[in-house]
């Protein structure tokens, strides 16, 4: 699995920016502002990648829209983790037939993890002729060049060569989440959990250099960002490919040392690699939130082994206990897959027991979805969809009850929150506590980006409700 590090240098990015300048002249001819719609599916890494797509598009002179009928370019950044996400993408790509008919010169691009799978690229090639450009995650850095080629030629462009991935520093980025920012520290995954497609589509683990991560964090703080999430499929592997001079705990301390008032979060941590050194760093870094997203996936040892997770339920529970010793106020969240091939009802009961024992603040629960090319996809899977759904519903009931109980225990407390945007309810704002709990509060939009004290007055399964303390 030796990975040959591939770095896309500043001169290569500069060449892409030169393409952006040429395309700007093309798209803004006659003084108009062209519009782009960028639609993102899936995880935070994809959100972060879409910011790079938008960065390039902004350099080409594009403004942004949510209306596909107004868009000159549509970019759909896809997810491959579950079939459901792929079905939604295909449905929405198909629906673009209407806007393309009304506006035949519209350029439709599909990128991201889904198209990195050869069978999906083929499907787009043969069944979705409205799509002009398809490119995988490893080609993102050269989106301008691919777009120029799409415009120049009569042929559709497919750039989805298999590969281990690269690191591209210095590409433009249009952030849209202020006061929150994503900061990728590494890309790819080497874990090959038997159900998961990520290692096949995102390539091998590769870490950005610590100095590049810190420089980006510094510039985010200088630009007024208040909540920085360090991203990676398994941040605990950070640095291994760099010769391990700096591991993730060291990196956390380096970012924490940047002056200014801001919060640091990170995701995702793999339980097998969550070290005591990391937990100590979390506890000691005053800017680091005491929130650990520690996906357990299942509570039964046979299932965990078949999943290739590299830990037992007991080892997982030990990590949780250790983390809570370092951080008694720890907020713990997790991911769980229900209906892994061969999982029996009795094995699933072990998951329920573990969930009760840990008492998660929030859980993300998924029905197993077979992924082409993964080991689990060829395992016998006798349980029916209905039986799996029944277990899923049982898990959800337990998860919701525990979350509601945890949330109720906040009522009456006064906590500092960062107001991060308007909430869907008119006149209400959305905010987060230091440890990541969602709090809705009444207030004006002038509070967005500020740290304020809030008294918690109510709660439900998903959120807290509070009032500003004057
Ligand atoms: N790297 C992260 C997240 C990977 S994908 C991690 O390891 O935690 C996010 C979640 O999707 C996983 O934690 C898992 O619970 C779920 N998932 C991944 N593959 C899946 C599949 N084939 N079917 C159902 N859920 C899946
Ligand atoms: Fe997928 Fe496992 Fe890697 Fe997470 S750690 S991305 S679940 S293979």
Coordinates of N, CA, C and O in Angstrom, one line a residue, residues 69-236:
X69 N -32.7 27.1 -13.5 CA -33.1 27.7 -14.8 C -32.3 29.0 -15.0 O -32.2 29.4 -16.2
X70 N -31.7 29.6 -14.0 CA -30.9 30.8 -14.1 C -29.4 30.5 -14.3 O -28.6 31.3 -14.8
X71 N -29.0 29.2 -14.1 CA -27.6 28.9 -14.0 C -27.0 28.6 -15.4 O -27.6 27.9 -16.2
X72 N -25.9 29.2 -15.7 CA -25.1 28.9 -16.9 C -24.3 27.6 -16.7 O -24.1 26.9 -17.7
X73 N -23.9 27.4 -15.5 CA -23.2 26.1 -15.2 C -23.8 25.5 -13.9 O -24.1 26.2 -13.0
X74 N -24.0 24.2 -14.0 CA -24.4 23.5 -12.8 C -23.3 22.5 -12.4 O -22.9 21.8 -13.3
X75 N -22.9 22.5 -11.2 CA -21.9 21.5 -10.7 C -22.5 20.7 -9.6 O -23.0 21.3 -8.6
X76 N -22.6 19.4 -9.8 CA -23.2 18.5 -8.7 C -22.0 17.7 -8.1 O -21.4 16.9 -8.8
X77 N -21.8 18.0 -6.8 CA -20.7 17.3 -6.2 C -21.3 16.2 -5.4 O -22.0 16.4 -4.4
X78 N -20.9 14.9 -5.7 CA -21.7 13.8 -5.3 C -21.0 13.0 -4.2 O -19.8 13.1 -3.9
X79 N -21.8 12.1 -3.6 CA -21.4 11.2 -2.5 C -21.7 9.8 -2.9 O -22.6 9.5 -3.7
X80 N -20.9 8.8 -2.4 CA -21.0 7.4 -2.8 C -21.2 6.5 -1.6 O -21.2 5.3 -1.7
X81 N -21.3 7.1 -0.4 CA -21.3 6.3 0.8 C -22.5 5.4 0.9 O -22.3 4.2 1.4
X82 N -23.6 5.8 0.5 CA -24.8 5.0 0.5 C -25.6 5.1 -0.8 O -25.5 6.1 -1.5
X83 N -26.4 4.1 -1.1 CA -27.1 4.1 -2.4 C -28.1 5.2 -2.4 O -28.3 5.8 -3.5
X84 N -28.7 5.5 -1.3 CA -29.7 6.6 -1.2 C -29.2 7.9 -1.8 O -29.8 8.6 -2.6
X85 N -27.9 8.3 -1.4 CA -27.3 9.5 -1.9 C -27.1 9.5 -3.4 O -27.4 10.4 -4.1
X86 N -26.7 8.3 -3.9 CA -26.5 8.2 -5.3 C -27.9 8.3 -6.1 O -27.9 8.9 -7.1
X87 N -28.9 7.7 -5.5 CA -30.2 7.8 -6.2 C -30.7 9.2 -6.3 O -31.3 9.6 -7.3
X88 N -30.5 9.9 -5.2 CA -30.9 11.4 -5.2 C -30.1 12.1 -6.2 O -30.7 13.0 -6.9
X89 N -28.8 11.9 -6.3 CA -28.0 12.6 -7.3 C -28.6 12.3 -8.7 O -28.8 13.2 -9.5
X90 N -28.8 11.0 -9.0 CA -29.2 10.6 -10.3 C -30.6 11.2 -10.7 O -30.8 11.7 -11.8
X91 N -31.4 11.2 -9.7 CA -32.8 11.8 -9.9 C -32.6 13.3 -10.2 O -33.2 13.8 -11.1
X92 N -31.7 14.0 -9.5 CA -31.6 15.4 -9.7 C -30.9 15.8 -11.0 O -31.2 16.8 -11.6
X93 N -29.9 14.9 -11.3 CA -29.2 15.1 -12.6 C -30.3 15.0 -13.7 O -30.3 15.8 -14.6
X94 N -31.1 13.9 -13.6 CA -32.1 13.7 -14.6 C -33.0 14.9 -14.8 O -33.4 15.3 -15.9
X95 N -33.4 15.5 -13.6 CA -34.3 16.6 -13.6 C -33.8 17.8 -14.3 O -34.5 18.7 -14.7
X96 N -32.4 17.9 -14.4 CA -31.8 19.0 -15.0 C -32.1 19.1 -16.5 O -31.8 20.1 -17.2
X97 N -32.7 18.0 -17.0 CA -33.1 17.9 -18.4 C -34.0 19.1 -18.7 O -34.0 19.7 -19.8
X98 N -34.8 19.6 -17.8 CA -35.8 20.7 -18.0 C -35.0 22.0 -18.2 O -35.3 22.7 -19.2
X99 N -34.1 22.3 -17.3 CA -33.3 23.5 -17.5 C -32.5 23.5 -18.7 O -32.3 24.5 -19.4
X100 N -31.9 22.3 -19.0 CA -31.0 22.2 -20.2 C -31.8 22.4 -21.5 O -31.4 23.0 -22.4
X101 N -33.1 22.0 -21.4 CA -34.0 22.2 -22.6 C -34.3 23.7 -22.8 O -34.2 24.2 -23.9
X102 N -34.5 24.3 -21.7 CA -34.8 25.8 -21.7 C -33.6 26.6 -22.1 O -33.7 27.7 -22.6
X103 N -32.4 26.0 -21.8 CA -31.2 26.8 -21.9 C -30.1 25.8 -22.5 O -29.3 25.3 -21.7
X104 N -30.2 25.5 -23.8 CA -29.3 24.4 -24.3 C -27.8 24.6 -24.1 O -27.1 23.6 -24.1
X105 N -27.4 25.8 -23.9 CA -25.9 26.1 -23.7 C -25.5 25.8 -22.3 O -24.3 26.0 -21.9
X106 N -26.4 25.5 -21.4 CA -26.1 25.2 -20.0 C -25.1 24.1 -19.9 O -25.2 23.1 -20.6
X107 N -24.1 24.3 -19.1 CA -23.0 23.2 -18.9 C -23.3 22.5 -17.6 O -23.4 23.1 -16.5
X108 N -23.4 21.2 -17.7 CA -23.7 20.4 -16.5 C -22.5 19.5 -16.2 O -22.0 18.7 -17.0
X109 N -22.0 19.7 -14.9 CA -20.8 19.0 -14.5 C -21.2 18.1 -13.3 O -21.9 18.6 -12.4
X110 N -20.7 16.9 -13.2 CA -20.9 16.0 -12.1 C -19.6 15.6 -11.6 O -18.7 15.1 -12.4
X111 N -19.3 15.8 -10.3 CA -18.0 15.5 -9.8 C -18.1 14.8 -8.4 O -19.2 14.5 -8.0
X112 N -17.0 14.5 -7.8 CA -17.0 13.9 -6.5 C -17.0 12.4 -6.5 O -16.7 11.7 -7.5
X113 N -17.2 11.8 -5.3 CA -17.0 10.4 -5.0 C -17.8 9.4 -5.9 O -17.3 8.4 -6.3
X114 N -19.1 9.8 -6.1 CA -19.9 8.8 -6.9 C -19.3 8.5 -8.3 O -19.2 7.4 -8.7
X115 N -18.8 9.6 -8.9 CA -18.3 9.4 -10.3 C -16.9 8.7 -10.4 O -16.5 8.3 -11.4
X116 N -16.3 8.7 -9.2 CA -15.0 8.0 -9.2 C -15.1 6.5 -9.3 O -14.2 5.8 -9.6
X117 N -16.3 6.0 -9.2 CA -16.6 4.6 -9.4 C -16.9 4.3 -10.8 O -17.8 4.9 -11.4
X118 N -16.1 3.4 -11.5 CA -16.2 3.3 -12.9 C -17.6 3.0 -13.4 O -18.1 3.5 -14.4
X119 N -18.4 2.2 -12.6 CA -19.7 1.8 -13.1 C -20.6 3.0 -13.1 O -21.6 3.1 -13.9
X120 N -20.4 4.0 -12.2 CA -21.2 5.2 -12.1 C -20.8 6.2 -13.3 O -21.7 6.8 -13.9
X121 N -19.5 6.3 -13.5 CA -19.1 7.1 -14.6 C -19.7 6.6 -15.9 O -20.2 7.4 -16.8
X122 N -19.7 5.3 -16.1 CA -20.3 4.6 -17.3 C -21.8 5.0 -17.4 O -22.3 5.2 -18.4
X123 N -22.4 4.9 -16.2 CA -23.9 5.2 -16.2 C -24.2 6.6 -16.7 O -25.1 6.8 -17.5
X124 N -23.3 7.5 -16.2 CA -23.5 8.9 -16.6 C -23.2 9.1 -18.1 O -23.9 9.8 -18.9
X125 N -22.2 8.3 -18.6 CA -21.8 8.4 -20.0 C -23.0 7.9 -20.9 O -23.3 8.6 -21.9
X126 N -23.6 6.8 -20.5 CA -24.5 6.2 -21.4 C -26.0 6.6 -21.2 O -26.7 6.6 -22.1
X127 N -26.3 6.9 -19.9 CA -27.7 7.2 -19.7 C -28.1 8.7 -19.4 O -29.2 9.0 -19.3
X128 N -27.0 9.5 -19.3 CA -27.3 10.9 -19.0 C -26.5 11.8 -20.0 O -25.6 12.5 -19.6
X129 N -27.0 11.8 -21.2 CA -26.3 12.6 -22.3 C -26.3 14.1 -22.0 O -25.5 14.8 -22.6
X130 N -27.1 14.6 -21.1 CA -27.1 16.0 -20.8 C -25.9 16.5 -20.0 O -25.6 17.6 -19.9
X131 N -25.2 15.5 -19.4 CA -24.0 15.8 -18.6 C -22.8 16.1 -19.5 O -22.5 15.3 -20.4
X132 N -22.2 17.3 -19.4 CA -21.1 17.6 -20.3 C -19.7 17.3 -19.7 O -18.8 17.0 -20.4
X133 N -19.6 17.3 -18.4 CA -18.2 17.1 -17.8 C -18.4 16.3 -16.5 O -19.2 16.6 -15.6
X134 N -17.5 15.3 -16.4 CA -17.5 14.4 -15.2 C -16.1 14.3 -14.7 O -15.2 14.1 -15.5
X135 N -15.9 14.7 -13.4 CA -14.5 14.5 -12.9 C -14.5 14.0 -11.5 O -15.3 14.4 -10.7
X136 N -13.5 13.2 -11.1 CA -13.4 12.6 -9.8 C -12.7 13.5 -8.8 O -12.1 14.6 -9.2
X137 N -12.7 13.1 -7.5 CA -12.1 14.0 -6.5 C -10.6 14.3 -6.8 O -10.1 15.4 -6.4
X138 N -9.9 13.4 -7.4 CA -8.4 13.6 -7.7 C -8.2 14.7 -8.7 O -7.0 15.1 -8.9
X139 N -9.2 15.0 -9.5 CA -9.1 16.0 -10.6 C -9.6 17.4 -10.3 O -9.5 18.3 -11.1
X140 N -10.1 17.5 -9.0 CA -10.7 18.8 -8.7 C -9.8 20.0 -8.9 O -10.2 21.1 -9.4
X141 N -8.5 19.8 -8.6 CA -7.5 21.0 -8.7 C -7.4 21.5 -10.2 O -7.0 22.6 -10.4
X142 N -7.8 20.6 -11.2 CA -7.7 21.1 -12.6 C -9.1 21.3 -13.2 O -9.2 21.1 -14.4
X143 N -10.1 21.6 -12.4 CA -11.4 21.8 -12.9 C -11.4 22.9 -14.0 O -12.1 22.7 -15.0
X144 N -10.7 24.0 -13.8 CA -10.7 25.1 -14.9 C -10.3 24.5 -16.3 O -10.9 24.7 -17.3
X145 N -9.2 23.7 -16.3 CA -8.7 23.2 -17.5 C -9.7 22.2 -18.1 O -9.9 22.2 -19.3
X146 N -10.4 21.4 -17.3 CA -11.3 20.5 -17.8 C -12.6 21.2 -18.3 O -13.1 20.8 -19.3
X147 N -12.9 22.3 -17.7 CA -14.1 23.1 -18.2 C -13.7 23.7 -19.5 O -14.5 23.7 -20.4
X148 N -12.5 24.2 -19.6 CA -12.1 24.8 -20.9 C -12.1 23.8 -22.0 O -12.6 24.1 -23.1
X149 N -11.7 22.6 -21.7 CA -11.7 21.5 -22.7 C -13.1 21.2 -23.1 O -13.5 20.9 -24.2
X150 N -14.0 21.2 -22.1 CA -15.4 20.9 -22.4 C -16.0 22.0 -23.3 O -16.8 21.6 -24.2
X151 N -15.7 23.2 -23.1 CA -16.2 24.3 -23.9 C -15.7 24.3 -25.3 O -16.4 24.6 -26.3
X152 N -14.4 23.9 -25.4 CA -13.7 23.9 -26.7 C -14.2 22.8 -27.6 O -14.3 23.0 -28.8
X153 N -14.4 21.6 -27.1 CA -14.6 20.5 -27.9 C -16.1 20.2 -28.1 O -16.9 20.7 -27.5
X154 N -16.3 19.3 -29.0 CA -17.7 18.9 -29.2 C -18.0 17.7 -28.3 O -19.1 17.4 -28.1
X155 N -16.9 17.1 -27.8 CA -17.1 15.8 -27.1 C -17.3 16.1 -25.6 O -16.7 17.1 -25.1
X156 N -18.0 15.3 -24.9 CA -18.1 15.4 -23.4 C -16.8 15.0 -22.8 O -16.1 14.2 -23.4
X157 N -16.5 15.5 -21.6 CA -15.2 15.2 -21.0 C -15.4 14.4 -19.8 O -16.2 14.7 -18.9
X158 N -14.7 13.2 -19.7 CA -14.7 12.4 -18.5 C -13.3 12.2 -18.0 O -12.5 11.7 -18.6
X159 N -13.1 12.8 -16.8 CA -11.8 12.7 -16.1 C -11.9 12.0 -14.8 O -12.1 12.6 -13.8
X160 N -11.8 10.7 -14.9 CA -12.0 9.9 -13.7 C -11.0 8.7 -13.7 O -11.3 7.6 -13.4
X161 N -9.7 9.1 -13.9 CA -8.7 8.1 -13.9 C -8.5 7.5 -12.5 O -8.6 8.3 -11.5
X162 N -8.3 6.2 -12.3 CA -8.1 5.7 -11.0 C -6.8 6.2 -10.4 O -5.9 6.6 -11.2
X163 N -6.7 6.4 -9.1 CA -5.5 6.9 -8.6 C -5.5 7.0 -7.1 O -6.6 6.8 -6.5
X164 N -4.4 7.3 -6.5 CA -4.3 7.3 -5.0 C -4.5 8.7 -4.5 O -4.6 8.9 -3.3
X165 N -4.6 9.7 -5.4 CA -4.9 11.1 -4.9 C -3.7 11.9 -4.7 O -2.6 11.4 -4.8
X166 N -4.0 13.2 -4.5 CA -2.9 14.2 -4.5 C -3.2 15.2 -3.4 O -4.2 15.1 -2.7
X167 N -2.2 16.1 -3.2 CA -2.5 17.3 -2.3 C -2.2 18.5 -3.1 O -1.2 18.7 -3.7
X168 N -3.2 19.4 -3.2 CA -3.1 20.6 -3.9 C -3.2 21.8 -3.0 O -4.2 22.0 -2.3
X169 N -2.1 22.5 -2.8 CA -2.1 23.7 -1.9 C -2.3 24.9 -2.8 O -1.8 25.0 -3.9
X170 N -3.0 25.9 -2.2 CA -3.0 27.2 -2.8 C -4.1 27.5 -3.7 O -4.2 28.6 -4.3
X171 N -5.0 26.5 -4.0 CA -6.1 26.8 -4.9 C -7.1 27.7 -4.3 O -7.2 27.8 -3.0
X172 N -7.7 28.6 -5.1 CA -8.7 29.5 -4.5 C -9.9 28.8 -3.8 O -10.2 27.6 -4.2
X173 N -10.5 29.5 -2.9 CA -11.6 28.9 -2.2 C -12.6 30.0 -1.9 O -12.3 31.0 -1.4
X174 N -13.9 29.7 -2.1 CA -14.9 30.7 -1.7 C -15.7 30.0 -0.6 O -16.4 29.1 -0.7
X175 N -15.4 30.5 0.6 CA -16.0 30.0 1.8 C -17.4 30.6 2.0 O -17.6 31.8 1.7
X176 N -18.3 29.8 2.5 CA -19.7 30.3 2.6 C -20.3 30.0 4.0 O -21.5 30.1 4.2
X177 N -19.5 29.7 5.0 CA -20.1 29.2 6.2 C -19.7 30.2 7.4 O -20.0 29.8 8.6
X178 N -19.2 31.4 7.2 CA -18.8 32.2 8.3 C -19.9 32.3 9.3 O -21.1 32.4 8.9
X179 N -19.6 32.2 10.6 CA -18.3 32.2 11.3 C -17.6 30.8 11.4 O -16.7 30.7 12.1
X180 N -18.2 29.8 10.7 CA -17.6 28.5 10.8 C -16.8 28.2 9.5 O -17.1 28.6 8.4
X181 N -15.7 27.5 9.7 CA -14.8 27.2 8.5 C -14.4 25.7 8.6 O -14.1 25.2 9.6
X182 N -14.3 25.1 7.4 CA -13.7 23.7 7.3 C -12.2 23.9 7.0 O -11.8 24.8 6.2
X183 N -11.4 23.0 7.6 CA -10.0 23.1 7.3 C -9.5 21.6 7.2 O -9.4 20.9 8.2
X184 N -9.3 21.2 5.9 CA -8.9 19.8 5.7 C -7.4 19.6 6.2 O -6.6 20.5 5.9
X185 N -7.2 18.6 7.0 CA -5.8 18.4 7.4 C -5.2 17.2 6.7 O -4.0 17.0 6.6
X186 N -6.1 16.3 6.2 CA -5.6 15.2 5.5 C -6.7 14.7 4.5 O -7.9 15.1 4.7
X187 N -6.4 13.9 3.6 CA -7.3 13.3 2.6 C -7.2 11.8 2.6 O -6.1 11.3 2.9
X188 N -8.2 11.1 2.1 CA -8.2 9.7 1.9 C -8.3 8.9 3.1 O -8.4 9.4 4.2
X189 N -8.3 7.6 2.9 CA -8.4 6.6 4.0 C -7.7 5.3 3.7 O -7.9 4.8 2.5
X190 N -7.0 4.7 4.6 CA -6.4 3.4 4.4 C -7.0 2.3 5.2 O -6.5 1.2 5.2
X191 N -8.2 2.6 5.8 CA -8.7 1.6 6.8 C -9.5 0.4 6.1 O -9.5 -0.7 6.7
X192 N -10.1 0.7 5.0 CA -10.8 -0.4 4.3 C -11.7 -1.1 5.2 O -11.7 -2.4 5.3
X193 N -12.6 -0.4 5.9 CA -13.7 -1.1 6.6 C -14.5 -1.8 5.5 O -14.7 -1.3 4.4
X194 N -14.9 -3.0 5.8 CA -15.4 -3.9 4.7 C -16.6 -3.4 4.0 O -16.9 -3.8 2.9
X195 N -17.4 -2.5 4.6 CA -18.6 -2.0 4.0 C -18.4 -0.7 3.2 O -19.3 -0.2 2.6
X196 N -17.2 -0.1 3.3 CA -17.1 1.3 3.0 C -16.4 1.6 1.7 O -15.3 1.0 1.4
X197 N -16.9 2.5 0.9 CA -16.4 2.8 -0.4 C -15.3 3.9 -0.4 O -14.6 4.1 -1.4
X198 N -15.3 4.6 0.7 CA -14.4 5.8 0.8 C -13.0 5.5 0.3 O -12.4 6.3 -0.5
X199 N -12.3 4.5 0.9 CA -10.9 4.3 0.4 C -10.7 4.1 -1.1 O -9.7 4.3 -1.6
X200 N -11.8 3.6 -1.7 CA -11.7 3.3 -3.2 C -11.9 4.6 -4.0 O -11.3 4.8 -5.0
X201 N -12.6 5.5 -3.4 CA -12.9 6.7 -4.2 C -12.1 8.0 -3.8 O -11.9 8.9 -4.6
X202 N -11.6 7.9 -2.5 CA -10.8 9.1 -2.0 C -9.3 8.8 -2.0 O -8.6 9.7 -1.6
X203 N -8.9 7.6 -2.3 CA -7.5 7.3 -2.4 C -6.8 7.1 -1.0 O -7.5 7.0 0.0
X204 N -5.5 7.1 -1.1 CA -4.7 6.8 0.2 C -4.6 8.0 1.1 O -4.7 9.1 0.7
X205 N -4.4 7.6 2.4 CA -4.2 8.7 3.4 C -3.0 9.6 3.0 O -1.9 9.1 2.8
X206 N -3.2 10.9 3.0 CA -2.1 11.8 2.8 C -2.4 13.1 3.6 O -3.5 13.6 3.6
X207 N -1.4 13.5 4.3 CA -1.5 14.6 5.3 C -1.0 15.9 4.6 O 0.1 15.9 4.0
X208 N -1.6 17.0 4.9 CA -1.1 18.3 4.5 C 0.1 18.6 5.5 O 0.1 18.1 6.7
X209 N 1.0 19.3 5.1 CA 2.1 19.7 6.0 C 1.6 20.5 7.1 O 0.8 21.4 6.9
X210 N 2.1 20.3 8.4 CA 1.6 21.1 9.5 C 1.7 22.6 9.3 O 0.8 23.3 9.7
X211 N 2.8 23.0 8.6 CA 2.9 24.5 8.4 C 1.8 25.0 7.5 O 1.4 26.1 7.7
X212 N 1.4 24.2 6.6 CA 0.3 24.6 5.7 C -1.0 24.7 6.4 O -1.8 25.6 6.2
X213 N -1.2 23.7 7.3 CA -2.5 23.7 8.1 C -2.5 24.9 9.0 O -3.5 25.6 9.1
X214 N -1.4 25.1 9.7 CA -1.3 26.2 10.7 C -1.5 27.6 10.0 O -2.2 28.5 10.4
X215 N -0.8 27.7 8.8 CA -0.9 29.0 8.1 C -2.4 29.2 7.7 O -2.9 30.4 7.8
X216 N -3.1 28.2 7.2 CA -4.5 28.4 6.8 C -5.3 28.7 8.1 O -6.2 29.6 8.0
X217 N -5.1 28.1 9.2 CA -5.8 28.4 10.4 C -5.6 29.8 10.8 O -6.5 30.5 11.2
X218 N -4.3 30.3 10.7 CA -4.0 31.7 11.1 C -4.8 32.6 10.2 O -5.3 33.6 10.7
X219 N -4.8 32.3 8.9 CA -5.5 33.3 8.0 C -7.0 33.2 8.3 O -7.7 34.3 8.2
X220 N -7.6 32.1 8.7 CA -9.0 32.0 9.0 C -9.3 32.9 10.3 O -10.3 33.6 10.3
X221 N -8.4 32.8 11.3 CA -8.6 33.6 12.5 C -8.5 35.0 12.2 O -9.4 35.9 12.6
X222 N -7.5 35.4 11.3 CA -7.3 36.8 10.9 C -8.6 37.3 10.2 O -8.9 38.5 10.3
X223 N -9.2 36.4 9.4 CA -10.4 36.8 8.6 C -11.7 36.8 9.5 O -12.7 37.1 9.0
X224 N -11.5 36.5 10.8 CA -12.7 36.6 11.7 C -13.5 35.3 11.8 O -14.6 35.3 12.4
X225 N -13.0 34.2 11.4 CA -13.7 32.9 11.6 C -13.5 32.5 13.1 O -12.5 32.8 13.7
X226 N -14.6 32.0 13.6 CA -14.6 31.7 15.1 C -14.7 30.2 15.4 O -14.7 29.9 16.6
X227 N -14.9 29.4 14.4 CA -15.2 28.0 14.7 C -14.5 27.2 13.5 O -15.0 27.2 12.4
X228 N -13.4 26.6 13.8 CA -12.7 25.9 12.8 C -12.8 24.4 13.0 O -12.4 23.9 14.1
X229 N -13.2 23.7 12.0 CA -13.3 22.2 12.1 C -12.2 21.6 11.2 O -12.1 21.8 10.0
X230 N -11.3 20.9 11.9 CA -10.2 20.2 11.2 C -10.8 18.9 10.7 O -11.4 18.1 11.4
X231 N -10.6 18.7 9.4 CA -11.3 17.6 8.7 C -10.3 16.5 8.2 O -9.2 16.8 7.7
X232 N -10.8 15.3 8.3 CA -10.1 14.1 7.7 C -11.0 12.9 7.9 O -11.8 12.9 8.8
X233 N -10.8 11.9 7.1 CA -11.6 10.7 7.3 C -11.2 10.0 8.6 O -12.0 9.4 9.2
X234 N -10.0 10.1 8.9 CA -9.5 9.6 10.2 C -8.4 10.4 10.7 O -7.2 10.1 10.4
X235 N -8.7 11.5 11.4 CA -7.7 12.5 11.7 C -6.6 11.9 12.6 O -5.5 12.4 12.7
X236 N -7.0 10.8 13.3 CA -6.0 10.2 14.2 C -4.8 9.6 13.5 O -3.8 9.3 14.1

